[in-house]
Short mmCIF file of C-alpha atoms in Angstrom, two decimals:
data_model
loop_
_atom_site.label_atom_id
_atom_site.label_comp_id
_atom_site.label_asym_id
_atom_site.label_seq_id
_atom_site.Cartn_x
_atom_site.Cartn_y
_atom_site.Cartn_z
CA MET A 1 -0.06 -0.10 0.09
CA THR A 2 1.56 3.49 -1.14
CA GLY A 3 0.11 7.26 -1.33
CA ILE A 4 -3.00 8.46 -0.10
CA PRO A 5 -4.45 4.84 1.22
CA LEU A 6 -1.12 4.38 3.34
CA ILE A 7 -1.78 7.88 4.95
CA ILE A 8 -5.37 6.90 5.64
CA ALA A 9 -4.18 3.70 7.02
CA PHE A 10 -1.62 5.64 9.30
CA VAL A 11 -4.43 7.79 10.64
CA CYS A 12 -6.69 4.88 11.34
CA ALA A 13 -3.75 3.30 13.20
CA ILE A 14 -3.13 6.17 15.48
CA VAL A 15 -6.77 6.52 16.39
CA LEU A 16 -6.94 2.61 17.01
CA MET A 17 -3.94 2.85 19.21
CA ILE A 18 -5.36 5.80 21.39
CA VAL A 19 -8.70 3.67 21.76
CA MET A 20 -6.85 0.56 22.78
CA ILE A 21 -4.54 2.52 25.16
CA SER A 22 -7.35 4.87 26.69
CA LYS A 23 -10.60 3.02 26.19
CA LEU A 24 -9.87 -0.60 26.11
CA LYS A 25 -7.12 -0.21 28.91
CA ILE A 26 -4.66 -2.50 27.09
CA HIS A 27 -1.07 -1.78 28.09
CA PRO A 28 0.61 1.17 26.06
CA PHE A 29 3.68 -1.27 25.14
CA ILE A 30 1.30 -3.91 23.82
CA SER A 31 -0.90 -1.24 21.96
CA ILE A 32 2.04 0.23 20.17
CA MET A 33 3.77 -2.80 19.15
CA LEU A 34 0.67 -4.46 17.95
CA VAL A 35 -0.38 -1.39 15.64
CA SER A 36 3.35 -1.04 14.62
CA LEU A 37 3.28 -4.47 13.33
CA ALA A 38 -0.29 -4.15 11.78
CA LEU A 39 0.92 -0.93 10.16
CA GLY A 40 4.05 -1.99 8.96
CA LEU A 41 2.42 -5.31 7.16
CA VAL A 42 -0.21 -2.97 5.55
CA GLY A 43 2.53 -0.36 4.49
CA GLY A 44 4.29 -2.91 2.46
CA ILE A 45 7.06 -4.01 4.86
CA PRO A 46 8.05 -7.73 3.86
CA LEU A 47 7.47 -10.60 6.17
CA VAL A 48 11.15 -11.58 6.03
CA ASN A 49 14.50 -9.84 4.79
CA ALA A 50 14.58 -9.54 0.84
CA THR A 51 16.76 -8.16 -1.77
CA ALA A 52 15.29 -5.80 -4.18
CA GLU A 53 15.80 -5.92 -8.24
CA ASP A 54 18.91 -3.66 -7.95
CA GLY A 55 20.57 -5.34 -5.15
CA THR A 56 19.51 -3.17 -2.29
CA ALA A 57 18.63 -4.99 0.90
CA ILE A 58 14.99 -4.51 2.24
CA ASN A 59 14.42 -5.44 5.86
CA GLY A 60 11.49 -7.48 7.12
CA ILE A 61 8.97 -6.52 9.72
CA ALA A 62 10.91 -8.24 12.38
CA THR A 63 14.41 -6.68 11.47
CA VAL A 64 12.58 -3.10 11.22
CA ILE A 65 10.97 -3.82 14.47
CA GLY A 66 14.27 -4.68 16.34
CA GLN A 67 16.08 -1.87 14.80
CA GLY A 68 13.29 0.69 16.03
CA PHE A 69 13.66 -0.88 19.56
CA SER A 70 17.25 -1.12 19.81
CA GLY A 71 17.69 2.36 18.35
CA THR A 72 15.81 3.92 20.95
CA PHE A 73 17.64 2.30 23.67
CA THR A 74 20.76 3.48 21.89
CA SER A 75 19.90 6.97 21.68
CA ILE A 76 18.15 7.43 25.06
CA GLY A 77 18.07 4.49 27.07
CA ILE A 78 21.20 5.04 29.18
CA VAL A 79 20.56 8.48 29.12
CA ILE A 80 17.13 8.01 31.09
CA ILE A 81 18.80 5.60 33.53
CA LEU A 82 21.48 7.98 34.37
CA GLY A 83 19.30 11.21 34.64
CA ALA A 84 16.83 9.18 36.89
CA LEU A 85 19.51 8.17 39.24
CA VAL A 86 20.79 11.61 39.77
CA GLY A 87 17.32 12.42 40.51
CA ALA A 88 16.81 9.67 42.96
CA ILE A 89 20.16 10.88 44.73
CA LEU A 90 19.22 14.40 44.90
CA GLU A 91 15.77 13.52 46.36
CA ALA A 92 17.62 11.09 48.89
CA THR A 93 20.17 13.74 50.10
CA GLY A 94 17.61 16.58 50.18
CA GLY A 95 19.18 18.22 47.04
CA ALA A 96 16.00 18.47 45.09
CA PHE A 97 14.41 20.52 48.07
CA LYS A 98 17.57 22.62 48.14
CA LEU A 99 17.10 23.65 44.55
CA ALA A 100 13.50 23.93 44.88
CA ASP A 101 14.11 26.59 47.80
CA MET A 102 16.77 28.21 45.39
CA VAL A 103 14.10 28.50 42.70
CA ILE A 104 11.30 29.67 44.56
CA LYS A 105 13.56 32.53 46.30
CA LEU A 106 14.22 33.89 42.90
CA VAL A 107 10.84 33.77 41.37
CA GLY A 108 8.54 33.30 44.40
CA GLU A 109 6.01 30.81 45.05
CA LYS A 110 2.97 32.61 42.73
CA HIS A 111 4.50 31.58 39.43
CA PRO A 112 6.87 28.38 39.50
CA GLU A 113 5.43 27.40 35.98
CA ILE A 114 7.11 30.58 34.72
CA ALA A 115 10.37 29.42 36.03
CA MET A 116 10.20 26.05 34.69
CA ALA A 117 9.33 26.96 31.23
CA ILE A 118 12.33 29.60 31.15
CA MET A 119 14.49 27.01 32.94
CA GLY A 120 13.70 24.36 30.49
CA TRP A 121 14.11 26.82 27.24
CA VAL A 122 17.65 27.68 28.37
CA VAL A 123 18.81 24.15 29.38
CA SER A 124 17.58 22.66 25.84
CA ILE A 125 19.61 25.23 23.78
CA PRO A 126 22.45 22.76 24.05
CA VAL A 127 20.93 19.70 25.50
CA PHE A 128 18.18 17.44 23.78
CA CYS A 129 14.76 17.86 25.37
CA ASP A 130 14.71 14.33 26.53
CA SER A 131 17.93 14.49 28.42
CA GLY A 132 16.97 18.11 29.74
CA PHE A 133 13.57 17.01 31.17
CA VAL A 134 15.14 14.02 33.02
CA ILE A 135 17.78 16.05 34.37
CA LEU A 136 15.17 18.82 35.69
CA ASN A 137 12.30 16.67 36.72
CA PRO A 138 13.73 16.35 40.58
CA ILE A 139 13.51 19.92 40.69
CA ARG A 140 9.85 19.87 39.38
CA LYS A 141 8.74 17.09 41.95
CA ALA A 142 10.04 19.25 44.85
CA ILE A 143 8.67 22.24 43.87
CA VAL A 144 5.33 20.45 43.57
CA GLN A 145 5.81 18.99 47.04
CA ARG A 146 7.34 22.50 48.37
CA THR A 147 4.51 24.56 47.18
CA ALA A 148 1.54 22.22 46.30
CA ALA A 149 1.61 23.69 42.71
CA SER A 150 -0.31 21.76 40.12
CA SER A 151 2.10 18.72 39.06
CA VAL A 152 0.51 18.70 35.44
CA MET A 153 0.97 22.68 35.26
CA LEU A 154 4.75 22.45 35.96
CA THR A 155 5.24 19.10 33.95
CA VAL A 156 3.74 21.03 30.78
CA ALA A 157 5.46 24.16 31.61
CA LEU A 158 8.94 22.31 31.63
CA SER A 159 8.17 20.28 28.52
CA ALA A 160 7.16 23.37 26.79
CA GLY A 161 10.37 25.42 27.35
CA LEU A 162 12.42 22.71 26.65
CA PHE A 163 10.75 21.77 23.43
CA ILE A 164 10.66 25.09 21.99
CA SER A 165 14.46 25.67 22.06
CA HIS A 166 15.20 22.05 20.81
CA ASN A 167 13.24 23.00 17.70
CA LEU A 168 14.44 26.65 17.30
CA VAL A 169 17.67 27.53 18.58
CA PRO A 170 21.08 26.23 17.51
CA PRO A 171 23.25 24.33 18.44
CA THR A 172 20.80 21.75 18.85
CA PRO A 173 21.30 19.28 15.76
CA GLY A 174 18.09 20.09 14.01
CA PRO A 175 18.17 23.75 13.40
CA ILE A 176 21.85 23.64 12.87
CA ALA A 177 21.41 20.90 10.19
CA ALA A 178 18.63 23.05 8.55
CA ALA A 179 20.70 26.11 8.45
CA GLY A 180 23.25 24.22 6.59
CA ALA A 181 20.81 22.78 4.18
CA LEU A 182 19.38 26.04 3.48
CA GLY A 183 23.12 27.91 2.79
CA LEU A 184 23.29 29.49 6.11
CA GLU A 185 26.49 27.87 7.67
CA ASP A 186 27.97 31.30 8.22
CA ASN A 187 24.97 32.90 9.44
CA LEU A 188 24.16 30.83 12.63
CA LEU A 189 23.95 33.90 14.62
CA LEU A 190 21.29 35.12 12.51
CA VAL A 191 19.53 31.72 12.91
CA ILE A 192 19.81 32.06 16.81
CA GLY A 193 18.43 35.57 16.95
CA ILE A 194 15.48 34.56 14.87
CA GLY A 195 15.10 31.40 16.83
CA ILE A 196 14.91 33.37 19.81
CA LEU A 197 12.50 36.05 18.56
CA VAL A 198 10.06 33.12 17.45
CA SER A 199 10.26 31.41 20.76
CA ILE A 200 8.47 34.26 22.49
CA LEU A 201 4.95 33.34 21.29
CA PRO A 202 5.23 29.64 22.16
CA LEU A 203 6.61 30.16 25.47
CA ILE A 204 3.58 32.57 26.09
CA ALA A 205 1.21 30.14 24.90
CA GLY A 206 3.01 27.19 26.53
CA ILE A 207 2.98 28.67 29.73
CA ALA A 208 -0.84 29.93 29.42
CA TYR A 209 -1.81 26.32 28.65
CA ALA A 210 -0.02 24.82 31.57
CA ARG A 211 -1.88 27.01 33.78
CA TYR A 212 -4.96 26.08 32.03
CA ILE A 213 -4.77 22.18 31.79
CA GLY A 214 -3.12 22.19 35.24
CA ALA A 215 -6.29 23.01 36.82
CA ARG A 216 -8.19 20.26 34.71
CA VAL A 217 -5.89 17.13 35.01
CA LYS A 218 -4.42 15.94 37.83
CA ALA A 219 -1.12 13.48 37.89
CA LYS A 220 -0.35 10.80 40.27
CA ASP A 221 2.30 13.10 42.21
CA GLU A 222 -0.21 15.93 43.07
CA THR A 223 0.16 17.22 46.64
CA ASP A 224 -2.67 18.49 48.75
CA PRO A 225 -2.51 22.16 49.21
CA GLU A 226 -3.86 21.65 52.79
CA LEU A 227 -1.13 19.15 53.74
CA ALA A 228 1.61 20.64 51.54
CA HIS A 229 3.40 22.33 54.60
CA GLU A 230 3.05 19.47 56.95
CA LEU A 231 4.29 17.25 54.33
CA TYR A 232 7.30 19.41 53.69
CA GLU A 233 8.04 19.38 57.49
CA GLN A 234 7.87 15.63 57.54
CA ILE A 235 10.34 15.30 54.85
CA MET A 236 12.68 17.86 56.09
CA LYS A 237 12.72 15.55 59.25
CA GLU A 238 13.34 12.55 57.46
CA VAL A 239 16.26 14.04 55.19
CA GLY A 240 17.93 16.12 57.97
CA LYS A 241 20.28 18.85 57.18
CA LEU A 242 20.10 19.80 53.42
CA PRO A 243 23.43 19.70 51.26
CA SER A 244 24.91 22.98 50.08
CA GLY A 245 23.72 25.01 47.08
CA LEU A 246 27.15 24.15 45.08
CA SER A 247 27.16 20.44 45.75
CA THR A 248 23.31 20.11 44.77
CA LEU A 249 23.74 22.17 41.39
CA ALA A 250 26.78 20.24 40.32
CA PRO A 251 25.31 17.09 39.19
CA ILE A 252 22.72 19.21 37.03
CA ILE A 253 25.01 21.77 35.88
CA VAL A 254 28.17 20.02 34.99
CA PRO A 255 26.42 17.78 32.58
CA ILE A 256 24.63 20.78 31.08
CA LEU A 257 27.66 22.78 30.80
CA LEU A 258 29.44 19.68 29.33
CA MET A 259 27.19 19.06 26.72
CA ALA A 260 27.00 22.70 25.84
CA LEU A 261 30.59 22.73 25.55
CA GLY A 262 30.46 19.69 23.06
CA SER A 263 27.89 21.37 20.92
CA ILE A 264 30.10 24.63 20.78
CA ALA A 265 33.04 22.69 19.65
CA ASN A 266 30.96 21.21 16.72
CA MET A 267 29.30 24.52 15.82
CA ALA A 268 32.50 26.50 16.15
CA GLY A 269 34.25 24.05 13.99
CA TRP A 270 37.12 23.16 16.41
CA THR A 271 39.62 20.48 15.37
CA GLY A 272 42.23 18.31 16.70
CA MET A 273 42.39 17.13 20.44
CA LEU A 274 40.46 19.79 21.68
CA LYS A 275 37.37 18.88 19.88
CA SER A 276 37.60 15.33 20.58
CA LEU A 277 37.97 15.91 24.30
CA CYS A 278 34.92 18.55 24.18
CA THR A 279 32.71 16.12 21.97
CA PHE A 280 33.61 13.01 24.36
CA PHE A 281 32.75 14.75 27.67
CA GLY A 282 29.64 16.54 25.80
CA THR A 283 28.10 13.03 24.84
CA PRO A 284 25.22 12.90 27.03
CA ILE A 285 25.95 9.58 28.30
CA ILE A 286 29.56 10.74 29.55
CA ALA A 287 28.20 13.88 30.77
CA LEU A 288 25.53 12.45 32.82
CA SER A 289 27.91 9.82 34.19
CA ILE A 290 30.06 12.80 35.35
CA GLY A 291 26.89 14.14 36.83
CA VAL A 292 26.19 10.73 38.80
CA VAL A 293 29.90 10.90 40.05
CA PHE A 294 29.09 14.52 41.66
CA ALA A 295 25.71 13.23 43.03
CA VAL A 296 27.64 10.18 44.68
CA LEU A 297 30.01 12.66 46.31
CA THR A 298 26.99 14.55 47.78
CA LEU A 299 25.39 11.38 48.90
CA SER A 300 29.12 10.57 50.70
CA GLN A 301 29.00 13.98 52.12
CA MET A 302 25.63 13.55 53.63
CA HIS A 303 26.85 10.05 55.17
CA LYS A 304 24.48 8.23 53.20
CA LEU A 305 26.64 6.28 50.73
CA ASP A 306 25.48 3.05 52.31
CA SER A 307 21.91 3.51 50.54
CA PHE A 308 23.67 3.82 47.06
CA TYR A 309 23.03 0.09 46.03
CA ASP A 310 19.33 0.43 47.03
CA LEU A 311 18.92 3.67 45.16
CA VAL A 312 20.33 2.23 41.74
CA GLN A 313 18.04 -0.80 42.38
CA ASP A 314 15.08 1.35 42.77
CA THR A 315 15.85 3.46 39.97
CA LEU A 316 16.39 0.59 37.62
CA LYS A 317 12.78 -0.46 38.62
CA THR A 318 11.15 2.69 38.18
CA VAL A 319 12.66 3.50 34.72
CA GLY A 320 12.14 -0.03 33.28
CA PRO A 321 8.49 0.61 32.25
CA ILE A 322 9.42 4.17 30.80
CA LEU A 323 12.26 2.56 28.69
CA PHE A 324 10.14 -0.11 27.29
CA ILE A 325 7.32 2.14 26.33
CA THR A 326 9.58 4.70 24.88
CA ALA A 327 11.27 2.06 22.85
CA ALA A 328 7.91 0.92 21.39
CA GLY A 329 7.22 4.38 20.34
CA GLY A 330 10.76 4.09 18.59
CA VAL A 331 9.55 1.04 16.75
CA LEU A 332 6.26 2.77 15.55
CA GLY A 333 8.65 5.46 14.19
CA LYS A 334 10.93 3.17 12.49
CA VAL A 335 7.94 1.34 11.02
CA ILE A 336 6.53 4.40 9.44
CA ALA A 337 9.93 5.52 8.05
CA SER A 338 10.42 2.10 6.50
CA THR A 339 7.31 2.51 4.52
CA ASP A 340 6.55 4.72 1.39
CA MET A 341 4.78 7.57 3.35
CA VAL A 342 7.69 9.79 4.09
CA GLN A 343 8.86 9.54 0.24
CA PHE A 344 5.46 10.03 -0.76
CA ILE A 345 5.27 13.28 1.15
CA SER A 346 8.59 14.50 -0.13
CA ASP A 347 7.69 13.76 -3.82
CA HIS A 348 4.35 15.62 -3.48
CA ALA A 349 5.93 18.61 -1.43
CA ASN A 350 5.36 21.00 -4.54
CA ALA A 351 1.78 20.96 -3.98
CA PHE A 352 2.09 23.16 -0.98
CA ASP A 353 4.36 25.77 -2.46
CA ALA A 354 1.70 28.21 -3.07
CA LEU A 355 1.36 28.73 0.77
CA GLY A 356 4.42 31.05 1.30
CA ILE A 357 5.91 30.57 4.79
CA PHE A 358 3.32 28.28 5.87
CA PHE A 359 4.54 25.65 3.31
CA PRO A 360 7.75 24.65 5.19
CA PHE A 361 5.53 24.61 8.50
CA LEU A 362 2.98 22.44 7.25
CA LEU A 363 5.44 19.87 5.67
CA ALA A 364 7.53 19.68 8.87
CA ALA A 365 4.46 19.14 10.86
CA ILE A 366 3.29 16.46 8.54
CA LEU A 367 6.66 14.63 8.83
CA LYS A 368 6.67 15.02 12.35
CA THR A 369 3.40 13.82 13.14
CA ALA A 370 4.09 10.97 10.85
CA GLN A 371 7.16 9.80 12.11
CA GLY A 372 7.82 10.94 15.59
CA SER A 373 11.37 12.82 15.17
CA SER A 374 11.38 16.52 15.47
CA THR A 375 15.09 16.35 14.40
CA VAL A 376 14.05 13.92 11.49
CA ALA A 377 11.30 16.37 10.39
CA ILE A 378 13.75 19.33 10.33
CA THR A 379 16.52 17.73 8.19
CA THR A 380 14.11 16.20 5.86
CA THR A 381 11.88 19.14 5.39
CA ALA A 382 15.20 21.33 4.99
CA GLY A 383 16.41 18.65 2.51
CA ILE A 384 13.29 18.82 0.47
CA LEU A 385 13.40 22.68 0.36
CA GLY A 386 16.98 23.03 -0.32
CA PRO A 387 16.88 23.11 -3.78
CA LEU A 388 13.35 25.29 -4.06
CA MET A 389 14.60 28.18 -1.82
CA ALA A 390 14.98 30.39 -5.30
CA THR A 391 11.89 29.35 -6.60
CA LEU A 392 10.02 30.00 -3.35
CA GLY A 393 11.60 33.50 -3.28
CA TYR A 394 13.74 33.12 -0.12
CA THR A 395 16.84 34.35 -1.45
CA THR A 396 18.19 36.48 1.48
CA PRO A 397 19.79 35.22 4.70
CA VAL A 398 16.85 36.72 6.81
CA GLY A 399 14.20 34.89 4.52
CA ALA A 400 16.35 31.51 4.85
CA ALA A 401 16.54 32.15 8.73
CA LEU A 402 12.58 32.67 8.67
CA VAL A 403 12.13 29.32 6.66
CA VAL A 404 14.36 27.36 9.25
CA ALA A 405 12.27 29.03 12.27
CA ALA A 406 9.23 27.99 10.25
CA ILE A 407 10.45 24.39 9.69
CA GLY A 408 11.30 24.23 13.52
CA CYS A 409 7.70 25.24 14.42
CA GLY A 410 6.28 22.57 12.17
CA ALA A 411 8.53 19.93 13.96
CA MET A 412 6.67 20.79 17.07
CA THR A 413 3.45 19.88 15.66
CA VAL A 414 2.75 17.39 17.34
CA SER A 415 4.13 15.24 19.87
CA HIS A 416 2.38 12.06 20.50
CA ALA A 417 2.70 8.11 21.01
CA ASN A 418 5.45 7.67 18.17
CA ASP A 419 7.68 10.46 19.68
CA SER A 420 10.06 9.42 22.82
CA TYR A 421 9.82 12.78 24.49
CA PHE A 422 6.06 12.13 24.77
CA TRP A 423 6.62 8.81 26.70
CA VAL A 424 9.41 10.62 28.68
CA VAL A 425 7.23 13.58 29.77
CA THR A 426 4.14 11.73 30.73
CA SER A 427 5.96 8.82 32.42
CA PHE A 428 8.08 11.11 34.73
CA GLY A 429 5.47 13.59 34.87
CA GLY A 430 3.18 10.81 36.34
CA MET A 431 0.34 10.96 33.93
CA GLU A 432 -1.60 8.32 32.15
CA PRO A 433 -1.33 8.30 28.02
CA GLU A 434 -4.71 9.59 27.69
CA GLN A 435 -3.87 12.66 29.87
CA GLY A 436 -0.73 12.89 27.61
CA TYR A 437 -2.82 13.64 24.72
CA LYS A 438 -4.60 16.40 26.66
CA THR A 439 -1.04 17.95 27.89
CA GLN A 440 2.05 17.14 25.84
CA SER A 441 0.16 16.62 22.44
CA ALA A 442 -2.13 19.55 23.08
CA VAL A 443 0.58 22.00 24.01
CA THR A 444 2.87 21.05 21.35
CA GLY A 445 0.40 21.59 18.89
CA LEU A 446 -0.53 25.06 20.36
CA MET A 447 2.85 26.16 20.27
CA GLY A 448 3.59 25.04 17.01
CA VAL A 449 0.67 27.39 16.09
CA ALA A 450 1.86 30.14 17.91
CA GLY A 451 5.40 29.85 16.46
CA ILE A 452 4.25 30.04 12.90
CA ILE A 453 2.06 33.11 13.42
CA GLY A 454 5.35 34.78 14.96
CA VAL A 455 7.33 33.79 11.91
CA PHE A 456 4.60 34.96 9.45
CA VAL A 457 4.57 38.45 11.60
CA LEU A 458 8.27 38.57 11.26
CA SER A 459 8.39 37.94 7.41
CA LEU A 460 5.80 41.05 7.15
CA VAL A 461 8.15 43.18 9.30
CA PHE A 462 11.06 42.15 7.05
CA GLY A 463 9.34 42.40 3.89
CA ILE A 464 9.87 38.68 2.98
#
């Protein structure tokens, strides 16, 4: 099956998956895997590995499923485990509450969602949003317990801030790749500036929606406002003396700085041993491993090193289900990418070129919704548009930078079950999958629309 029938089959598959998870109460892992298998077979993936007439190897459905599953573990599995371990240690030492106190002193108790959104936006400029959410989640949880603020509100605000800069502001890989494909290798500061400007409306929309949905959806880790102070005092008695601010910040700030340094080394074109070292230490797995070392040092300073084994064991039990559901989402994305859907969309992209600046947005949104990865949506869309820039009339650096931003906005729209970030946010945020559609999927769609409105306004201002 190819073309329009395949796209219809994809839509039906997504609807079926939502019904299986939310209405029939079938476990998300089973639901996603069954839908992936069915969609792969309908989409023409062969039962077994085969060879095309030109000698090209064609993977069978079992191989595709295995690649999707293992690929997700390769990219994010260890990152989730290490980030969750840092969080567990911060909670055990009271460091998470120390960080929460520092944030509250900085912004006050009335608007923690603004602090979470801005914090997420800054962190995700050099760090992948998945890693950023895992790293910052302990602060979010501690603020919920400290202030009795809505857990869902803070989850959505943090997720929104991370997702916006991940798609719009270099040096994250997607925007850098798009800038290169559209001839802006020497104008990255312009791309960064446009990305920052375009981020404003999505940030406002994300914070506003976080407040709205936080009053309507409740997560598993909500705190009763009437019991919040009593609960906080009880936790403080159990924890005892809090660690210093510096030792608490180190397990979070050091990995972020290392990943930022790795991104800068790649973006600035450094060479030799300096680049090798920066790239090595900036790899998320290595950076977070160093973060774990700093967290263990804090555990030792608090004379709780004997609890480390139990903390690791409990962390592995906690993240196990998250890892498998996230990997299942990777399977669905891989299955879709192995069909002819993305190629069909690419081949018929010129049908949208009359839409102006909305064309790259829609193309990226279709690719994002279809296969799950924002980075893949950005790079694929930029690759399609590269040869068409003169035809579309975007011949100046500013015009090309606006196209990069439009692609980034489209790549936000929307995050759902085939996106690993969807499962990271919903699982660590203590929400059920159906709540994830009301929160994560809804806010990413809203932010994408807000972003392209901002791009359109800027195009009018610059006369593009």
